[in-house]
Amino acid sequence: MWITWKHEDTDFVAPLTFEQKVDVFYEQTLGWQLHIADLVANGGTTFGEFKLGKDGYSVPRIRHSGFAVLHICLSYLELIGSLVTATPQSPTKTFEAGVRAVFPGLLGSSGTSGAVLRRLYDGTRCGLYHEGRTRPGVGLSQPPDRGAIAYDPRNDIIGISPERLPRVLKAHLEQFKQALLNPTNLQIRRRFERRFDSGFTREPPNKALQPSSRAPRKGKPKGRTREARG
């Protein structure tokens, strides 16, 4: 069974070392997600058949593929968010943590960061997942600063370059791999290994960090009260 674009499960002897886990994670994310998105958006050379000794081949970019590229790429932000937070969070908070980690310069001043995160989460992430398209206020563009994502506060809109986004994420993945391999980054290494060993299954958010979903009672409560369960 293939577990990355270049590894089969029989290539490893259990238990995997930490370095092997990082390598599997890296090659899965690069070869099965981000490089595919890059090829769709920009064209280029496939990775080929590594174990058969066959080189990759050239493919052209696919026209009108911008929103398909966003579909491929956006989950990377939530993945990274789940790895950089110390405890499990809600999907919203996890996505926001990923945006802050991958695009720290995008948020700018505190006055606009909330609007940027709202547009990206609701308009991009939720729109693509639930409706198969972005919601109003999000579109494809080529930001003038050569960035992958730009926010226009005057019109409250987000512009995303599908050609640049995969390459920015690939560069971040490379940096993240190096951070994981750094033995001094103990917290993120422990968090990554726990997530890897669980198969990256969804972790329930820390209830102590989540707002109560039950409206407060009016008037004086009778007897002992208890915290609402989210």
Coordinates of C-alpha atoms in Angstrom, one line a residue:
M1 CA 0.0 0.0 0.0
W2 CA 1.3 3.4 -0.9
I3 CA 1.6 5.7 2.0
T4 CA 3.2 8.6 0.1
W5 CA 4.0 9.3 -3.5
K6 CA 7.4 7.6 -3.0
H7 CA 6.9 5.2 0.0
E8 CA 5.0 1.9 0.5
D9 CA 4.1 0.6 3.9
T10 CA 6.6 -2.2 3.5
D11 CA 9.4 0.3 3.2
F12 CA 9.3 0.8 7.0
V13 CA 9.7 -1.4 10.0
A14 CA 7.4 -0.5 12.9
P15 CA 7.6 1.5 15.0
L16 CA 8.6 4.4 12.8
T17 CA 11.3 6.8 14.1
F18 CA 10.3 10.4 14.6
E19 CA 12.3 11.4 11.6
Q20 CA 10.5 8.8 9.5
K21 CA 7.1 10.2 10.6
V22 CA 8.1 13.6 9.6
D23 CA 9.3 12.3 6.2
V24 CA 6.0 10.5 5.6
F25 CA 4.0 13.6 6.6
Y26 CA 6.1 15.8 4.4
E27 CA 5.9 13.6 1.3
Q28 CA 2.2 13.0 1.7
T29 CA 1.5 16.7 1.9
L30 CA 3.9 17.7 -0.8
G31 CA 3.3 14.9 -3.3
W32 CA -0.4 14.2 -2.8
Q33 CA -1.6 17.8 -2.3
L34 CA 0.6 20.9 -2.8
H35 CA 2.6 19.8 -5.8
I36 CA -0.5 18.6 -7.5
A37 CA -2.1 22.0 -6.9
D38 CA 1.0 23.7 -8.3
L39 CA 0.9 21.5 -11.4
V40 CA -2.7 22.3 -12.0
A41 CA -2.2 26.0 -11.6
N42 CA 1.2 26.5 -13.2
G43 CA 2.1 23.4 -15.1
G44 CA 5.5 21.8 -14.5
T45 CA 7.1 18.4 -14.0
T46 CA 5.4 15.6 -12.1
F47 CA 7.4 13.6 -9.5
G48 CA 7.5 10.5 -11.7
E49 CA 7.6 6.9 -10.5
F50 CA 10.3 7.1 -7.9
K51 CA 10.6 3.4 -7.1
L52 CA 10.5 2.4 -10.8
G53 CA 13.3 4.8 -11.7
K54 CA 11.0 6.7 -14.1
D55 CA 11.5 10.5 -14.3
G56 CA 8.6 12.8 -14.2
Y57 CA 7.0 14.3 -17.3
S58 CA 5.9 17.8 -18.2
V59 CA 2.3 18.9 -17.9
P60 CA 0.7 22.2 -18.9
R61 CA -1.3 24.3 -16.6
I62 CA -5.1 23.8 -16.6
R63 CA -7.1 26.8 -17.6
H64 CA -10.0 27.9 -15.4
S65 CA -8.6 25.8 -12.5
G66 CA -8.3 28.5 -9.9
F67 CA -11.1 27.5 -7.7
A68 CA -10.1 23.8 -7.9
V69 CA -6.7 24.9 -6.7
L70 CA -8.2 26.6 -3.7
H71 CA -10.2 23.4 -3.0
I72 CA -6.9 21.5 -2.9
C73 CA -4.9 24.0 -0.9
L74 CA -7.1 25.5 1.8
S75 CA -7.2 22.4 4.1
Y76 CA -3.4 22.9 4.5
L77 CA -4.1 25.9 6.7
E78 CA -6.3 23.9 9.1
L79 CA -3.8 21.1 9.2
I80 CA -1.0 23.4 10.2
G81 CA -3.3 25.1 12.7
S82 CA -4.0 21.8 14.4
L83 CA -0.2 21.3 14.8
V84 CA 0.8 24.7 16.1
T85 CA -1.9 25.0 18.8
A86 CA -1.0 23.5 22.2
T87 CA -4.5 22.1 22.8
P88 CA -7.4 21.1 20.5
Q89 CA -9.5 24.0 19.3
S90 CA -12.7 24.6 17.4
P91 CA -12.5 24.4 13.6
T92 CA -12.6 28.2 13.5
K93 CA -9.8 28.7 15.9
T94 CA -7.8 26.0 14.3
F95 CA -8.1 27.6 10.9
E96 CA -7.2 31.0 12.3
A97 CA -4.1 29.5 13.9
G98 CA -3.0 28.1 10.6
V99 CA -3.5 31.4 8.8
R100 CA -1.4 33.2 11.5
A101 CA 1.3 30.6 11.1
V102 CA 1.5 30.5 7.3
F103 CA 0.6 34.1 6.5
P104 CA 1.9 36.2 9.5
G105 CA 2.2 39.3 7.4
L106 CA -1.3 39.1 6.0
L107 CA -3.1 40.1 9.2
G108 CA -1.5 43.6 9.5
S109 CA -3.0 45.8 12.2
S110 CA -5.3 44.4 14.9
G111 CA -8.1 46.6 13.4
T112 CA -8.2 44.5 10.2
S113 CA -7.0 41.1 11.3
G114 CA -10.5 40.0 12.5
A115 CA -12.0 41.0 9.1
V116 CA -9.3 39.1 7.2
L117 CA -9.8 36.0 9.3
R118 CA -13.6 36.2 9.0
R119 CA -13.4 36.5 5.2
L120 CA -10.9 33.6 4.8
Y121 CA -12.8 31.3 7.2
D122 CA -16.4 32.0 6.2
G123 CA -16.0 33.2 2.7
T124 CA -13.2 30.8 1.5
R125 CA -13.0 27.8 3.8
C126 CA -16.7 27.4 4.6
G127 CA -17.9 28.5 1.1
L128 CA -15.7 26.0 -0.7
Y129 CA -16.5 23.1 1.7
H130 CA -20.3 23.7 2.0
E131 CA -21.2 25.2 -1.3
G132 CA -18.4 24.3 -3.6
R133 CA -17.6 27.9 -4.3
T134 CA -16.3 31.0 -2.4
R135 CA -18.9 33.3 -0.9
P136 CA -19.3 37.0 -1.7
G137 CA -16.2 39.0 -0.8
V138 CA -13.7 36.5 -1.9
G139 CA -12.3 36.1 -5.5
L140 CA -9.4 35.2 -7.6
S141 CA -6.8 37.9 -8.3
Q142 CA -3.1 38.6 -8.6
P143 CA -2.2 40.8 -5.6
P144 CA 0.1 43.7 -6.6
D145 CA 2.7 42.9 -3.9
R146 CA 3.4 39.5 -5.4
G147 CA 1.8 37.8 -2.4
A148 CA -0.7 34.9 -2.6
I149 CA -3.5 36.6 -0.6
A150 CA -4.4 40.2 -0.2
Y151 CA -7.1 42.0 1.7
D152 CA -8.8 45.3 0.6
P153 CA -10.1 46.9 3.8
R154 CA -12.0 49.6 1.9
N155 CA -14.2 47.1 0.1
D156 CA -13.8 44.3 2.6
I157 CA -12.7 41.7 0.0
I158 CA -10.1 39.0 -0.2
G159 CA -8.2 38.3 -3.4
I160 CA -6.3 35.0 -3.8
S161 CA -3.8 34.1 -6.5
P162 CA -4.2 30.4 -7.3
E163 CA -0.9 30.4 -9.2
R164 CA 1.1 31.7 -6.2
L165 CA -0.8 30.0 -3.3
P166 CA 0.6 26.5 -3.9
R167 CA 4.2 27.7 -4.0
V168 CA 3.8 29.7 -0.9
L169 CA 2.4 26.7 0.9
K170 CA 5.2 24.5 -0.4
A171 CA 7.8 26.9 0.9
H172 CA 6.0 26.9 4.3
L173 CA 5.9 23.1 4.3
E174 CA 9.6 23.0 3.8
Q175 CA 10.2 25.4 6.7
F176 CA 7.8 23.5 8.9
K177 CA 9.6 20.2 8.2
Q178 CA 12.9 21.8 9.3
A179 CA 11.2 23.1 12.5
L180 CA 10.0 19.6 13.3
L181 CA 13.4 18.1 12.8
N182 CA 14.9 20.7 15.2
P183 CA 15.2 18.8 18.5
T184 CA 14.8 22.1 20.5
N185 CA 11.2 22.5 19.3
L186 CA 9.9 20.1 21.9
Q187 CA 6.3 21.3 22.1
I188 CA 5.5 21.2 18.4
R189 CA 7.4 17.9 18.0
R190 CA 5.2 16.3 20.7
R191 CA 2.1 17.8 19.2
F192 CA 3.0 16.5 15.8
E193 CA 3.8 13.0 16.9
R194 CA 0.5 12.7 18.9
R195 CA -1.4 13.9 15.8
F196 CA 0.5 11.6 13.5
D197 CA 0.1 8.5 15.7
S198 CA -3.7 9.1 15.9
G199 CA -3.9 9.2 12.1
F200 CA -4.7 13.0 12.2
T201 CA -8.2 12.2 13.4
R202 CA -10.3 15.1 14.6
E203 CA -9.6 15.9 18.2
P204 CA -12.5 17.3 20.3
P205 CA -11.9 21.0 21.2
N206 CA -10.9 21.9 24.7
K207 CA -14.3 22.8 26.2
A208 CA -12.7 25.1 28.8
L209 CA -11.6 27.3 25.9
Q210 CA -15.0 27.4 24.1
P211 CA -17.8 29.8 24.7
S212 CA -21.0 28.4 26.1
S213 CA -23.6 27.6 23.5
R214 CA -26.5 27.9 25.9
A215 CA -28.1 31.3 26.6
P216 CA -27.9 32.5 30.2
R217 CA -31.1 32.2 32.2
K218 CA -33.1 35.3 33.1
G219 CA -33.9 36.1 36.7
K220 CA -32.4 34.6 39.8
P221 CA -31.5 30.9 39.5
K222 CA -32.8 28.4 41.9
G223 CA -30.4 26.2 43.7
R224 CA -27.0 25.3 42.4
T225 CA -26.1 26.0 38.8
R226 CA -23.8 24.1 36.6
E227 CA -21.7 25.1 33.6
A228 CA -23.5 24.6 30.3
R229 CA -22.1 21.8 28.2
G230 CA -21.0 22.8 24.7

